[in-house]
mmCIF file of C-alpha atoms in Angstrom:
data_model
loop_
_atom_site.group_PDB
_atom_site.id
_atom_site.type_symbol
_atom_site.label_atom_id
_atom_site.label_comp_id
_atom_site.label_asym_id
_atom_site.label_seq_id
_atom_site.Cartn_x
_atom_site.Cartn_y
_atom_site.Cartn_z
ATOM 1 C CA MET I 1 -5.329 93.260 -21.414
ATOM 2 C CA THR I 2 -8.877 93.744 -22.586
ATOM 3 C CA LEU I 3 -11.295 95.967 -20.703
ATOM 4 C CA LEU I 4 -14.987 96.043 -21.500
ATOM 5 C CA THR I 5 -17.108 98.606 -19.699
ATOM 6 C CA ALA I 6 -20.844 99.020 -20.251
ATOM 7 C CA SER I 7 -20.502 97.261 -23.590
ATOM 8 C CA GLU I 8 -22.687 94.856 -25.507
ATOM 9 C CA ILE I 9 -21.447 91.829 -27.431
ATOM 10 C CA THR I 10 -24.478 90.460 -29.186
ATOM 11 C CA ASN I 11 -25.469 88.026 -31.910
ATOM 12 C CA ASN I 12 -22.004 86.978 -33.024
ATOM 13 C CA THR I 13 -21.117 83.540 -34.307
ATOM 14 C CA ALA I 14 -17.937 81.482 -34.476
ATOM 15 C CA ALA I 15 -17.316 78.446 -36.635
ATOM 16 C CA GLN I 16 -15.078 77.074 -33.886
ATOM 17 C CA SER I 17 -14.972 78.506 -30.359
ATOM 18 C CA GLY I 18 -15.706 81.791 -28.661
ATOM 19 C CA GLY I 19 -18.818 83.137 -30.335
ATOM 20 C CA GLY I 20 -18.720 86.414 -28.420
ATOM 21 C CA VAL I 21 -15.248 86.564 -26.893
ATOM 22 C CA MET I 22 -12.072 84.497 -27.185
ATOM 23 C CA CYS I 23 -9.396 84.974 -24.538
ATOM 24 C CA GLN I 24 -6.145 83.168 -25.262
ATOM 25 C CA GLY I 25 -3.433 83.261 -22.625
ATOM 26 C CA SER I 26 0.139 82.146 -22.866
ATOM 27 C CA LYS I 27 2.529 80.201 -20.703
ATOM 28 C CA ASN I 28 4.618 83.192 -19.765
ATOM 29 C CA GLY I 29 1.907 85.744 -19.272
ATOM 30 C CA GLY I 30 -1.773 85.063 -19.297
ATOM 31 C CA SER I 31 -4.064 87.436 -21.097
ATOM 32 C CA LYS I 32 -6.333 89.401 -18.821
ATOM 33 C CA LEU I 33 -9.961 90.096 -19.597
ATOM 34 C CA PHE I 34 -11.982 92.519 -17.507
ATOM 35 C CA MET I 35 -15.703 93.021 -17.878
ATOM 36 C CA SER I 36 -17.333 95.618 -15.711
ATOM 37 C CA ALA I 37 -20.855 96.645 -14.854
ATOM 38 C CA GLY I 38 -23.267 96.991 -17.684
ATOM 39 C CA THR I 39 -21.450 94.691 -20.054
ATOM 40 C CA LYS I 40 -23.751 92.209 -21.736
ATOM 41 C CA VAL I 41 -22.778 89.149 -23.772
ATOM 42 C CA VAL I 42 -26.019 88.040 -25.350
ATOM 43 C CA GLY I 43 -27.188 85.797 -28.161
ATOM 44 C CA ASN I 44 -23.817 84.626 -29.411
ATOM 45 C CA ALA I 45 -23.098 81.147 -30.776
ATOM 46 C CA ALA I 46 -20.143 78.860 -31.363
ATOM 47 C CA SER I 47 -20.092 75.531 -33.121
ATOM 48 C CA VAL I 48 -17.552 74.024 -30.770
ATOM 49 C CA LEU I 49 -17.027 75.597 -27.324
ATOM 50 C CA GLY I 50 -17.947 78.821 -25.590
ATOM 51 C CA GLY I 51 -20.965 80.432 -27.189
ATOM 52 C CA GLY I 52 -20.542 83.568 -25.084
ATOM 53 C CA ALA I 53 -16.844 83.332 -24.295
ATOM 54 C CA HIS I 54 -14.020 80.849 -24.568
ATOM 55 C CA LEU I 55 -11.148 81.115 -22.105
ATOM 56 C CA LYS I 56 -8.008 79.098 -22.686
ATOM 57 C CA GLY I 57 -4.297 78.866 -22.201
ATOM 58 C CA GLY I 58 -4.041 80.791 -18.934
ATOM 59 C CA CYS I 59 -6.512 83.572 -19.662
ATOM 60 C CA VAL I 60 -7.652 85.299 -16.479
ATOM 61 C CA ALA I 61 -11.158 86.717 -16.758
ATOM 62 C CA THR I 62 -12.592 88.967 -14.085
ATOM 63 C CA LEU I 63 -16.273 89.833 -14.278
ATOM 64 C CA SER I 64 -17.558 92.450 -11.890
ATOM 65 C CA SER I 65 -21.032 93.169 -10.627
ATOM 66 C CA GLY I 66 -23.741 93.405 -13.236
ATOM 67 C CA VAL I 67 -22.104 91.555 -16.102
ATOM 68 C CA VAL I 68 -24.642 89.430 -17.960
ATOM 69 C CA PHE I 69 -24.145 86.327 -20.091
ATOM 70 C CA ALA I 70 -27.481 85.380 -21.619
ATOM 71 C CA SER I 71 -28.934 83.288 -24.431
ATOM 72 C CA ASN I 72 -25.598 82.106 -25.797
ATOM 73 C CA THR I 73 -25.257 78.660 -27.330
ATOM 74 C CA ALA I 74 -22.405 76.235 -27.973
ATOM 75 C CA GLY I 75 -22.306 73.042 -29.952
ATOM 76 C CA LYS I 76 -19.428 70.915 -28.703
ATOM 77 C CA VAL I 77 -20.126 67.662 -27.000
ATOM 78 C CA VAL I 78 -17.401 65.932 -25.056
ATOM 79 C CA PRO I 79 -17.643 62.162 -25.091
ATOM 80 C CA GLY I 80 -16.337 60.241 -22.146
ATOM 81 C CA ARG I 81 -17.408 60.232 -18.531
ATOM 82 C CA HIS I 82 -15.639 59.345 -15.360
ATOM 83 C CA CYS I 83 -18.175 57.371 -13.440
ATOM 84 C CA GLU I 84 -18.389 53.731 -14.317
ATOM 85 C CA ALA I 85 -21.537 53.272 -12.302
ATOM 86 C CA LEU I 86 -23.411 55.715 -14.418
ATOM 87 C CA PHE I 87 -21.679 55.311 -17.720
ATOM 88 C CA PRO I 88 -20.541 51.729 -17.965
ATOM 89 C CA ASN I 89 -20.023 51.768 -21.694
ATOM 90 C CA LEU I 90 -17.464 54.528 -21.730
ATOM 91 C CA SER I 91 -13.790 54.504 -20.904
ATOM 92 C CA PHE I 92 -11.782 56.941 -18.886
ATOM 93 C CA GLN I 93 -9.888 59.649 -20.628
ATOM 94 C CA MET U 1 -18.812 80.037 -21.477
ATOM 95 C CA ALA U 2 -16.099 77.433 -21.803
ATOM 96 C CA LEU U 3 -12.763 77.171 -20.035
ATOM 97 C CA GLU U 4 -9.904 75.050 -21.241
ATOM 98 C CA PRO U 5 -7.407 74.265 -18.477
ATOM 99 C CA ALA U 6 -3.901 75.519 -19.028
ATOM 100 C CA ALA U 7 -0.710 73.568 -18.546
ATOM 101 C CA THR U 8 0.523 74.877 -15.188
ATOM 102 C CA ARG U 9 3.659 72.811 -14.861
ATOM 103 C CA GLY U 10 6.814 74.748 -15.434
ATOM 104 C CA GLY U 11 5.314 78.024 -14.306
ATOM 105 C CA GLY U 12 2.381 78.282 -16.640
ATOM 106 C CA ARG U 13 -0.722 80.084 -15.483
ATOM 107 C CA ALA U 14 -4.117 78.540 -14.989
ATOM 108 C CA THR U 15 -7.167 79.612 -16.917
ATOM 109 C CA VAL U 16 -9.315 81.581 -14.476
ATOM 110 C CA LEU U 17 -12.834 82.933 -14.305
ATOM 111 C CA VAL U 18 -13.748 85.174 -11.374
ATOM 112 C CA ALA U 19 -17.285 86.544 -11.411
ATOM 113 C CA THR U 20 -18.833 88.679 -8.688
ATOM 114 C CA GLY U 21 -22.424 89.809 -8.790
ATOM 115 C CA CYS U 22 -22.949 88.565 -12.344
ATOM 116 C CA SER U 23 -25.597 86.492 -14.068
ATOM 117 C CA PHE U 24 -25.540 83.614 -16.525
ATOM 118 C CA THR U 25 -29.037 83.064 -17.825
ATOM 119 C CA ASP U 26 -30.811 81.161 -20.577
ATOM 120 C CA ASN U 27 -27.685 79.770 -22.192
ATOM 121 C CA ALA U 28 -27.584 76.335 -23.809
ATOM 122 C CA ALA U 29 -24.985 73.733 -24.711
ATOM 123 C CA PRO U 30 -24.792 69.952 -25.046
ATOM 124 C CA ASP U 31 -22.990 69.822 -21.660
ATOM 125 C CA GLY U 32 -22.716 72.669 -19.142
ATOM 126 C CA GLY U 33 -25.457 75.016 -20.262
ATOM 127 C CA ALA U 34 -23.824 78.164 -18.879
ATOM 128 C CA ILE U 35 -20.269 77.226 -17.935
ATOM 129 C CA MET U 36 -18.176 74.274 -18.992
ATOM 130 C CA VAL U 37 -14.672 73.382 -17.874
ATOM 131 C CA THR U 38 -13.190 70.943 -20.332
ATOM 132 C CA ALA U 39 -10.991 68.046 -19.372
ATOM 133 C CA ILE U 40 -7.704 68.406 -21.124
ATOM 134 C CA CYS U 41 -5.170 71.203 -21.246
ATOM 135 C CA GLU U 42 -4.207 72.370 -24.625
ATOM 136 C CA GLY U 43 -1.244 70.285 -25.670
ATOM 137 C CA ASP U 44 -0.951 68.479 -22.362
ATOM 138 C CA ALA U 45 -3.242 65.619 -21.409
ATOM 139 C CA SER U 46 -1.502 64.644 -18.179
ATOM 140 C CA ALA U 47 -3.602 64.154 -15.067
ATOM 141 C CA GLU U 48 -1.774 66.937 -13.266
ATOM 142 C CA CYS U 49 -2.552 69.348 -16.007
ATOM 143 C CA ARG U 50 -6.186 68.414 -16.069
ATOM 144 C CA ARG U 51 -6.541 68.859 -12.345
ATOM 145 C CA ASP U 52 -4.766 72.139 -11.801
ATOM 146 C CA GLY U 53 -5.233 74.216 -14.868
ATOM 147 C CA ALA U 54 -8.593 75.922 -14.349
ATOM 148 C CA TYR U 55 -10.304 77.895 -11.609
ATOM 149 C CA VAL U 56 -13.885 79.129 -11.552
ATOM 150 C CA ASN U 57 -14.915 81.343 -8.654
ATOM 151 C CA LEU U 58 -18.493 82.586 -8.652
ATOM 152 C CA THR U 59 -19.428 84.968 -5.837
ATOM 153 C CA ASP U 60 -22.933 86.362 -5.412
ATOM 154 C CA THR U 61 -23.589 85.232 -8.963
ATOM 155 C CA VAL U 62 -26.751 83.797 -10.498
ATOM 156 C CA VAL U 63 -26.719 80.813 -12.866
ATOM 157 C CA SER U 64 -30.328 80.428 -13.905
ATOM 158 C CA GLY U 65 -32.497 79.058 -16.670
ATOM 159 C CA ASN U 66 -29.664 77.387 -18.562
ATOM 160 C CA ARG U 67 -29.958 74.075 -20.369
ATOM 161 C CA ALA U 68 -27.697 71.123 -21.072
ATOM 162 C CA ILE U 69 -29.491 69.539 -23.941
ATOM 163 C CA GLY U 70 -27.138 66.859 -25.187
ATOM 164 C CA CYS U 71 -27.912 65.548 -28.589
ATOM 165 C CA GLY U 72 -31.011 67.659 -28.671
ATOM 166 C CA TYR U 73 -28.849 70.503 -29.820
ATOM 167 C CA THR U 74 -29.449 71.389 -33.434
ATOM 168 C CA SER U 75 -26.042 72.816 -34.223
ATOM 169 C CA SER U 76 -24.720 72.266 -37.696
ATOM 170 C CA SER U 77 -21.380 71.305 -36.180
ATOM 171 C CA SER U 78 -20.243 67.998 -37.564
ATOM 172 C CA ALA U 79 -18.127 67.475 -34.456
ATOM 173 C CA ALA U 80 -21.178 67.737 -32.291
ATOM 174 C CA SER U 81 -23.318 65.421 -34.326
ATOM 175 C CA SER U 82 -20.682 62.733 -34.654
ATOM 176 C CA SER U 83 -19.945 62.772 -30.937
ATOM 177 C CA CYS U 84 -23.602 62.649 -30.091
ATOM 178 C CA LYS U 85 -24.009 59.495 -32.056
ATOM 179 C CA SER U 86 -21.433 57.755 -29.896
ATOM 180 C CA ASP U 87 -22.700 58.965 -26.553
ATOM 181 C CA GLY U 88 -26.332 58.933 -25.680
ATOM 182 C CA ARG U 89 -25.616 60.199 -22.169
ATOM 183 C CA LEU U 90 -24.769 63.759 -23.033
ATOM 184 C CA GLY U 91 -26.767 66.606 -21.630
ATOM 185 C CA SER U 92 -25.295 66.890 -18.125
ATOM 186 C CA GLY U 93 -24.773 69.982 -15.985
ATOM 187 C CA GLY U 94 -27.672 72.272 -16.799
ATOM 188 C CA GLY U 95 -25.886 75.217 -15.238
ATOM 189 C CA ILE U 96 -22.272 74.119 -14.883
ATOM 190 C CA SER U 97 -20.274 71.114 -16.036
ATOM 191 C CA ALA U 98 -16.698 70.639 -14.850
ATOM 192 C CA ALA U 99 -14.427 67.827 -15.926
ATOM 193 C CA ALA U 100 -11.352 69.311 -14.283
ATOM 194 C CA GLY U 101 -10.114 72.239 -12.263
ATOM 195 C CA ARG U 102 -11.673 73.824 -9.224
ATOM 196 C CA VAL U 103 -15.148 75.329 -9.120
ATOM 197 C CA LEU U 104 -16.234 77.444 -6.169
ATOM 198 C CA LEU U 105 -19.745 78.764 -5.619
ATOM 199 C CA SER U 106 -19.705 81.169 -2.702
ATOM 200 C CA ASP U 107 -21.337 83.981 -0.779
ATOM 201 C CA GLY U 108 -24.886 83.974 -2.036
ATOM 202 C CA SER U 109 -24.448 82.449 -5.451
ATOM 203 C CA ALA U 110 -27.530 80.712 -6.790
ATOM 204 C CA VAL U 111 -27.865 77.900 -9.306
ATOM 205 C CA SER U 112 -31.556 77.728 -10.041
ATOM 206 C CA ASN U 113 -34.077 76.662 -12.649
ATOM 207 C CA ASN U 114 -31.515 74.943 -14.840
ATOM 208 C CA THR U 115 -32.261 71.705 -16.659
ATOM 209 C CA ALA U 116 -30.209 68.790 -17.929
ATOM 210 C CA THR U 117 -31.532 66.124 -20.220
ATOM 211 C CA ALA U 118 -29.200 63.637 -18.510
ATOM 212 C CA SER U 119 -27.625 64.189 -15.067
ATOM 213 C CA GLY U 120 -26.833 67.084 -12.765
ATOM 214 C CA GLY U 121 -29.665 69.537 -13.303
ATOM 215 C CA GLY U 122 -27.705 72.339 -11.645
ATOM 216 C CA VAL U 123 -24.100 71.156 -11.618
ATOM 217 C CA HIS U 124 -22.226 68.173 -13.029
ATOM 218 C CA SER U 125 -18.783 67.621 -11.562
ATOM 219 C CA TYR U 126 -16.750 64.713 -12.838
ATOM 220 C CA GLY U 127 -13.281 63.477 -13.654
ATOM 221 C CA LEU U 128 -10.693 65.345 -11.622
ATOM 222 C CA ALA U 129 -12.844 68.326 -10.771
ATOM 223 C CA TYR U 130 -13.071 69.839 -7.304
ATOM 224 C CA LEU U 131 -16.402 71.440 -6.454
ATOM 225 C CA ALA U 132 -17.147 73.567 -3.400
ATOM 226 C CA VAL U 133 -20.534 75.054 -2.561
ATOM 227 C CA LEU U 134 -20.167 77.585 0.255
ATOM 228 C CA GLY U 135 -23.030 79.756 1.387
ATOM 229 C CA SER U 136 -24.883 79.207 -1.855
ATOM 230 C CA ARG U 137 -28.083 77.559 -2.974
ATOM 231 C CA LEU U 138 -29.161 75.139 -5.652
ATOM 232 C CA ASP U 139 -32.900 75.392 -6.150
ATOM 233 C CA ASP U 140 -35.512 74.233 -8.639
ATOM 234 C CA ASN U 141 -33.119 72.471 -10.981
ATOM 235 C CA ALA U 142 -34.152 69.355 -12.871
ATOM 236 C CA ALA U 143 -32.392 66.394 -14.436
ATOM 237 C CA GLY U 144 -33.787 63.864 -16.832
ATOM 238 C CA ASP U 145 -31.751 61.130 -15.217
ATOM 239 C CA THR U 146 -30.085 61.552 -11.822
ATOM 240 C CA GLY U 147 -28.950 64.332 -9.500
ATOM 241 C CA GLY U 148 -31.588 67.043 -9.724
ATOM 242 C CA ALA U 149 -29.363 69.581 -7.974
ATOM 243 C CA LEU U 150 -25.968 68.097 -8.714
ATOM 244 C CA LEU U 151 -24.145 65.001 -9.752
ATOM 245 C CA ASN U 152 -20.687 64.647 -8.311
ATOM 246 C CA ALA U 153 -18.569 62.054 -10.028
ATOM 247 C CA GLY U 154 -15.512 64.186 -9.562
ATOM 248 C CA HIS U 155 -12.615 64.155 -7.175
ATOM 249 C CA THR U 156 -13.904 66.217 -4.267
ATOM 250 C CA LEU U 157 -17.186 67.832 -3.284
ATOM 251 C CA ALA U 158 -17.532 70.159 -0.310
ATOM 252 C CA ILE U 159 -20.799 71.746 0.815
ATOM 253 C CA SER U 160 -20.742 74.150 3.731
ATOM 254 C CA SER U 161 -21.596 77.549 5.205
ATOM 255 C CA SER U 162 -25.386 77.313 5.203
ATOM 256 C CA SER U 163 -25.739 76.144 1.647
ATOM 257 C CA SER U 164 -29.153 74.833 0.697
ATOM 258 C CA PHE U 165 -30.628 72.494 -1.892
ATOM 259 C CA SER U 166 -34.362 72.847 -2.421
ATOM 260 C CA ARG U 167 -37.067 71.720 -4.810
ATOM 261 C CA ASN U 168 -34.711 70.014 -7.246
ATOM 262 C CA LYS U 169 -36.009 67.116 -9.267
ATOM 263 C CA ALA U 170 -34.573 64.092 -11.007
ATOM 264 C CA LYS U 171 -36.089 61.192 -12.828
ATOM 265 C CA ASP U 172 -34.548 58.679 -10.457
ATOM 266 C CA GLY U 173 -35.607 60.710 -7.459
ATOM 267 C CA ARG U 174 -32.199 61.712 -6.152
ATOM 268 C CA ALA U 175 -31.680 65.359 -5.351
ATOM 269 C CA SER U 176 -27.943 64.800 -5.399
ATOM 270 C CA ARG U 177 -25.753 61.900 -6.278
ATOM 271 C CA TYR U 178 -22.162 61.135 -5.579
ATOM 272 C CA CYS U 179 -20.135 58.523 -7.336
ATOM 273 C CA SER U 180 -16.560 58.005 -8.263
ATOM 274 C CA PRO U 181 -14.304 56.798 -11.019
ATOM 275 C CA ARG U 182 -13.293 53.174 -10.805
ATOM 276 C CA ARG U 183 -15.729 52.656 -7.950
ATOM 277 C CA ARG U 184 -13.620 54.499 -5.399
ATOM 278 C CA MET U 185 -15.589 56.759 -3.118
ATOM 279 C CA PRO U 186 -15.054 60.436 -3.852
ATOM 280 C CA PHE U 187 -14.273 62.876 -1.110
ATOM 281 C CA VAL U 188 -17.569 64.413 -0.053
ATOM 282 C CA TYR U 189 -17.806 66.872 2.816
ATOM 283 C CA ILE U 190 -21.074 68.397 3.971
ATOM 284 C CA PHE U 191 -21.210 70.838 6.876
ATOM 285 C CA ASP U 192 -23.800 73.275 8.132
ATOM 286 C CA SER U 193 -26.074 72.886 5.132
ATOM 287 C CA CYS U 194 -29.479 71.504 4.381
ATOM 288 C CA MET U 195 -31.256 69.661 1.640
ATOM 289 C CA ASN U 196 -34.987 69.940 1.727
ATOM 290 C CA SER U 197 -38.100 69.819 -0.355
ATOM 291 C CA SER U 198 -36.244 68.162 -3.194
ATOM 292 C CA THR U 199 -37.967 65.313 -4.923
ATOM 293 C CA ARG U 200 -36.409 62.089 -3.722
ATOM 294 C CA LEU U 201 -38.624 59.264 -4.731
ATOM 295 C CA GLY U 202 -35.855 56.738 -4.617
ATOM 296 C CA ARG U 203 -33.266 55.823 -2.019
ATOM 297 C CA SER U 204 -31.149 58.815 -1.073
ATOM 298 C CA PRO U 205 -27.394 58.443 -0.687
ATOM 299 C CA LEU U 206 -27.658 60.783 2.292
#
């Protein structure tokens, strides 16, 4: 369990995912992430997914009133769409 | 913020985001400027896994001023640049993009002033995603292609409980657009909601 209260996570970078925060769960017991009022995740960057935070594998994140995610950036693009009418040149995944 | 669905078969737990009274502002990504739910569970690409492994529940939460900028992103990531070259349609879901899982906007949540270079200025729901908008509003979003407020190409879309769509803009003039994989109609439910003052220069599906 991770608890962040009135904290600031700012200007971090990740070469892969989760510039500010990475929360990795597991099959038998998901990790729990709590962010409470006053916590700010600002200006972080990831080259793949989740500039501010990346949640995966059964992570359960609970953000309470006043948590701010701002000015984070991520770089991953996911090719493939699921609407033939709009994207006729792409196949279904 | 990105969520990867978890493999829930065999007792595994879904990846979950619950936000109440929070804000996601001025974030940027190629798809899903603020929040993105990816399509495939780690280590399990089955349809069941993709559908059930992620939940996003935003209550009284603001998603504002975010951008899905597609290939306009200047990241040094080689993965991003190579994918961009093969897909000129990226840049969807200015606020939220969901390829799987269940996304719920409820109880006063607002998706406003987000932009997408392609489709779904506010929200882009596609693949096996379920999207519900309950008592929330999508205002002043803009898309460079279609669906100023939202583009639903996902499994199910439900809009209810006095939700409103206002002043959204899209290049093709549709405030919202609904389409479906393999030309099947998606499940779209709209109750007790209104869409007004959105720019709809073309034929509206509603």
